[in-house]
Amino acid sequence: NAGVTQTPKFRVLKTGQSMTLLCAQDMNHEYMYWYRQDPGMGLRLIHYSVGEGTTAKGEVPDGYNVSRLKKQNFLLGLESAAPSQTSVYFCASITSRGTDTEAFFGQGTRLTVV
Amino acid sequence: AQRVTQPEKLLSVFKGAPVELKCNYSYSGSPELFWYVQYSRQRLQLLLRHISRESIKGFTADLNKGETSFHLKKPFAQEEDSAMYYCAPRDSNYQLIWGAGTKLIIKP
């Protein structure tokens, strides 16, 4: 049972380059989230999705785009990377079944923009 | 606006001492409350949830609706408890509202 898998685990980008982070979950969860984690700021929600084909903005969406073409995958794109996007990115998924649900996280992607 | 406050960014205690990580929330409804933990170089994982009233790794958390608090406690800290701890209520839209986290360091 893989749970939530993020690729890549590490990446260094030059300012202005683009990249896509992939989040894949095998638990048939409806809800998926992308967060960034910065020292002293906890987790900040970038974008989220409540189901296949739907996405919504979170707290810090600027500079990012997302897509949820398949239920199991949630992609996070950076069209033109900036040093301010240096961070650790986490993907998470939650089921919408039941009222007491646990969020499952990927192992994180450490992105450095130089 | 819904908000979670973890007032301590860093908490350092000696091994064997009691630990209390504070969490206060502002929420108009009845949130589901969770504590998540992130050990060094590992992914975030659920530590405990208030609805289960469980004790995990010796940690407990009591929901105090009057004080809108959900503090995490452990009577005797162990070195392996060193980690980042996040309090996270979940609202009715399945959004987790994250506190800034508390880094717990257990000194030998």
Tab-separated table of C-alpha atoms in Angstrom:
chain	number	residue	atom	x	y	z
A	1	ASN	CA	0.000	0.000	0.000
A	2	ALA	CA	1.936	3.028	-1.281
A	3	GLY	CA	-0.389	5.705	0.130
A	4	VAL	CA	0.642	9.101	-1.199
A	5	THR	CA	3.695	9.362	-3.422
A	6	GLN	CA	5.335	12.565	-4.581
A	7	THR	CA	7.825	12.946	-7.373
A	8	PRO	CA	10.461	14.242	-7.497
A	9	LYS	CA	11.862	14.301	-3.965
A	10	PHE	CA	14.421	16.996	-4.685
A	11	ARG	CA	14.830	19.561	-7.423
A	12	VAL	CA	16.939	22.600	-8.110
A	13	LEU	CA	15.585	25.096	-10.622
A	14	LYS	CA	16.943	28.244	-12.095
A	15	THR	CA	14.798	31.352	-11.887
A	16	GLY	CA	12.310	31.347	-14.727
A	17	GLN	CA	12.334	27.605	-15.323
A	18	SER	CA	9.175	25.560	-15.118
A	19	MET	CA	8.438	22.214	-13.544
A	20	THR	CA	5.604	19.945	-12.485
A	21	LEU	CA	5.309	18.096	-9.213
A	22	LEU	CA	3.280	14.933	-9.259
A	23	CYS	CA	1.218	13.597	-6.388
A	24	ALA	CA	-0.291	10.151	-6.700
A	25	GLN	CA	-2.543	8.385	-4.203
A	26	ASP	CA	-3.860	4.855	-4.346
A	27	MET	CA	-6.529	5.143	-1.657
A	28	ASN	CA	-9.350	6.390	-3.891
A	29	HIS	CA	-9.518	9.634	-1.932
A	30	GLU	CA	-11.643	12.452	-3.229
A	31	TYR	CA	-9.813	15.360	-1.645
A	32	MET	CA	-6.248	16.266	-2.489
A	33	TYR	CA	-4.136	19.200	-1.377
A	34	TRP	CA	-0.857	20.889	-2.120
A	35	TYR	CA	0.925	22.686	0.718
A	36	ARG	CA	4.190	24.472	1.090
A	37	GLN	CA	6.108	24.338	4.330
A	38	ASP	CA	8.427	27.160	5.279
A	39	PRO	CA	10.315	27.604	8.548
A	40	GLY	CA	8.185	29.239	11.220
A	41	MET	CA	5.084	29.334	9.020
A	42	GLY	CA	3.691	25.855	9.264
A	43	LEU	CA	1.763	24.510	6.315
A	44	ARG	CA	0.151	26.867	3.850
A	45	LEU	CA	-2.414	25.637	1.392
A	46	ILE	CA	-1.579	26.380	-2.247
A	47	HIS	CA	-4.401	24.664	-4.144
A	48	TYR	CA	-6.764	21.855	-3.480
A	49	SER	CA	-9.186	19.589	-5.276
A	50	VAL	CA	-12.448	18.049	-4.096
A	51	GLY	CA	-12.696	15.638	-6.982
A	52	GLU	CA	-11.578	14.700	-10.438
A	53	GLY	CA	-11.686	17.654	-12.789
A	54	THR	CA	-12.105	20.272	-10.045
A	55	THR	CA	-9.528	22.508	-8.410
A	56	ALA	CA	-9.643	25.548	-6.156
A	57	LYS	CA	-7.257	28.141	-4.805
A	58	GLY	CA	-5.923	27.973	-1.313
A	59	GLU	CA	-4.141	30.517	0.806
A	60	VAL	CA	-1.069	31.098	-1.397
A	61	PRO	CA	-1.964	30.186	-5.005
A	62	ASP	CA	-0.009	32.834	-6.893
A	63	GLY	CA	2.689	31.440	-9.166
A	64	TYR	CA	1.229	27.940	-9.136
A	65	ASN	CA	-1.236	26.016	-11.238
A	66	VAL	CA	-2.779	22.606	-10.664
A	67	SER	CA	-4.672	19.946	-12.509
A	68	ARG	CA	-6.678	16.893	-11.453
A	69	LEU	CA	-7.367	15.015	-14.658
A	70	LYS	CA	-7.433	11.675	-12.893
A	71	LYS	CA	-8.769	11.044	-9.430
A	72	GLN	CA	-5.534	9.512	-8.233
A	73	ASN	CA	-3.218	12.267	-9.467
A	74	PHE	CA	-2.868	15.906	-8.497
A	75	LEU	CA	-0.249	17.918	-10.359
A	76	LEU	CA	1.325	21.147	-9.172
A	77	GLY	CA	2.969	23.335	-11.795
A	78	LEU	CA	5.355	26.219	-11.546
A	79	GLU	CA	5.366	28.091	-14.849
A	80	SER	CA	8.194	30.489	-14.057
A	81	ALA	CA	10.001	29.629	-10.863
A	82	ALA	CA	11.094	32.369	-8.479
A	83	PRO	CA	13.455	32.184	-5.486
A	84	SER	CA	10.458	32.874	-3.223
A	85	GLN	CA	9.133	29.472	-4.224
A	86	THR	CA	12.041	27.729	-2.567
A	87	SER	CA	10.269	25.529	-0.062
A	88	VAL	CA	9.276	22.023	0.853
A	89	TYR	CA	6.070	20.977	-0.867
A	90	PHE	CA	3.698	18.419	0.564
A	91	CYS	CA	0.773	16.725	-1.024
A	92	ALA	CA	-2.034	15.254	1.054
A	93	SER	CA	-5.243	13.373	0.469
A	94	ILE	CA	-8.367	12.787	2.535
A	95	THR	CA	-11.407	10.650	2.000
A	96	SER	CA	-14.808	12.312	2.130
A	97	ARG	CA	-16.419	9.202	3.514
A	98	GLY	CA	-17.211	9.370	7.207
A	99	THR	CA	-16.747	12.249	9.595
A	100	ASP	CA	-13.475	11.397	11.269
A	101	THR	CA	-10.905	11.253	8.541
A	102	GLU	CA	-7.178	11.219	8.507
A	103	ALA	CA	-5.018	13.145	6.055
A	104	PHE	CA	-2.284	11.129	4.396
A	105	PHE	CA	0.823	12.958	3.284
A	106	GLY	CA	3.488	12.425	0.716
A	107	GLN	CA	7.123	12.451	1.733
A	108	GLY	CA	7.647	15.979	0.461
A	109	THR	CA	9.518	17.636	-2.381
A	110	ARG	CA	12.387	19.929	-1.508
A	111	LEU	CA	12.577	22.608	-4.179
A	112	THR	CA	15.356	25.161	-4.442
A	113	VAL	CA	15.119	28.008	-6.923
A	114	VAL	CA	18.397	29.768	-7.600
B	1	ALA	CA	-12.031	33.582	10.166
B	2	GLN	CA	-11.075	30.154	11.329
B	3	ARG	CA	-7.717	30.168	12.969
B	4	VAL	CA	-5.405	27.953	14.939
B	5	THR	CA	-2.819	29.286	17.342
B	6	GLN	CA	0.126	27.325	18.583
B	7	PRO	CA	1.805	29.931	20.764
B	8	GLU	CA	5.131	28.167	21.183
B	9	LYS	CA	7.339	27.878	18.122
B	10	LEU	CA	9.899	25.986	20.144
B	11	LEU	CA	9.540	23.948	23.299
B	12	SER	CA	12.517	22.345	24.963
B	13	VAL	CA	12.185	20.014	27.937
B	14	PHE	CA	14.322	17.401	29.617
B	15	LYS	CA	13.746	13.704	29.155
B	16	GLY	CA	11.290	12.447	31.731
B	17	ALA	CA	9.668	15.831	32.245
B	18	PRO	CA	6.021	16.488	31.413
B	19	VAL	CA	5.204	18.045	28.060
B	20	GLU	CA	2.297	20.244	27.070
B	21	LEU	CA	1.965	21.657	23.575
B	22	LYS	CA	-0.702	24.301	23.420
B	23	CYS	CA	-3.308	24.712	20.720
B	24	ASN	CA	-6.146	27.203	20.643
B	25	TYR	CA	-8.627	27.453	17.838
B	26	SER	CA	-11.331	29.808	16.731
B	27	TYR	CA	-14.112	28.114	14.897
B	28	SER	CA	-17.799	28.749	14.782
B	29	GLY	CA	-18.927	25.148	14.473
B	30	SER	CA	-17.827	21.895	16.029
B	31	PRO	CA	-14.549	21.035	14.385
B	32	GLU	CA	-12.887	17.709	14.194
B	33	LEU	CA	-9.517	18.177	15.867
B	34	PHE	CA	-6.275	16.437	15.091
B	35	TRP	CA	-2.658	16.492	16.099
B	36	TYR	CA	-0.120	15.657	13.414
B	37	VAL	CA	3.563	14.972	13.959
B	38	GLN	CA	6.552	15.246	11.668
B	39	TYR	CA	9.706	13.463	12.763
B	40	SER	CA	13.008	14.503	11.258
B	41	ARG	CA	13.120	13.759	7.521
B	42	GLN	CA	9.775	11.983	7.601
B	43	ARG	CA	6.377	12.842	6.269
B	44	LEU	CA	3.617	14.304	8.357
B	45	GLN	CA	1.485	11.691	10.013
B	46	LEU	CA	-1.514	11.623	12.244
B	47	LEU	CA	-0.720	11.420	15.932
B	48	LEU	CA	-4.180	11.455	17.396
B	49	ARG	CA	-7.713	12.698	16.875
B	50	HIS	CA	-10.005	14.039	19.545
B	51	ILE	CA	-13.025	12.010	18.526
B	52	SER	CA	-11.239	8.771	19.333
B	53	ARG	CA	-10.147	9.901	22.797
B	54	GLU	CA	-7.128	7.704	22.315
B	55	SER	CA	-3.614	7.788	23.673
B	56	ILE	CA	-0.857	7.387	21.142
B	57	LYS	CA	2.783	7.048	22.171
B	58	GLY	CA	1.733	8.274	25.603
B	59	PHE	CA	0.229	11.490	24.247
B	60	THR	CA	-3.297	12.611	25.019
B	61	ALA	CA	-5.262	15.675	24.043
B	62	ASP	CA	-8.443	16.952	25.601
B	63	LEU	CA	-10.855	19.165	23.800
B	64	ASN	CA	-11.949	22.073	25.969
B	65	LYS	CA	-14.824	23.726	24.155
B	66	GLY	CA	-15.109	26.475	26.743
B	67	GLU	CA	-11.510	27.550	26.257
B	68	THR	CA	-11.471	26.405	22.606
B	69	SER	CA	-8.279	24.541	23.280
B	70	PHE	CA	-6.886	21.157	22.327
B	71	HIS	CA	-3.601	20.927	24.160
B	72	LEU	CA	-1.349	17.909	23.650
B	73	LYS	CA	0.130	16.370	26.767
B	74	LYS	CA	2.520	13.655	27.780
B	75	PRO	CA	3.502	12.976	31.398
B	76	PHE	CA	7.071	11.796	30.740
B	77	ALA	CA	8.859	12.974	27.612
B	78	GLN	CA	11.172	10.656	25.709
B	79	GLU	CA	13.969	11.600	23.346
B	80	GLU	CA	12.147	10.057	20.394
B	81	ASP	CA	9.345	12.559	20.921
B	82	SER	CA	11.518	15.291	19.414
B	83	ALA	CA	9.616	16.437	16.327
B	84	MET	CA	7.401	19.130	14.858
B	85	TYR	CA	3.836	19.004	16.092
B	86	TYR	CA	0.890	20.540	14.322
B	87	CYS	CA	-2.584	21.118	15.637
B	88	ALA	CA	-5.154	20.967	12.857
B	89	PRO	CA	-8.894	21.345	13.165
B	90	ARG	CA	-10.820	20.160	10.148
B	91	ASP	CA	-13.806	22.133	9.032
B	92	SER	CA	-17.000	20.915	7.405
B	93	ASN	CA	-15.456	21.289	3.946
B	94	TYR	CA	-12.706	18.835	4.821
B	95	GLN	CA	-10.154	21.619	4.964
B	96	LEU	CA	-7.492	21.209	7.572
B	97	ILE	CA	-6.626	24.489	9.258
B	98	TRP	CA	-3.001	24.374	10.249
B	99	GLY	CA	-1.257	26.002	13.122
B	100	ALA	CA	2.314	27.219	12.644
B	101	GLY	CA	3.589	24.187	14.500
B	102	THR	CA	5.658	23.676	17.613
B	103	LYS	CA	9.122	22.222	17.461
B	104	LEU	CA	9.604	19.954	20.459
B	105	ILE	CA	13.130	19.187	21.578
B	106	ILE	CA	13.708	16.629	24.283
B	107	LYS	CA	17.041	17.098	25.985
B	108	PRO	CA	18.807	14.015	27.389
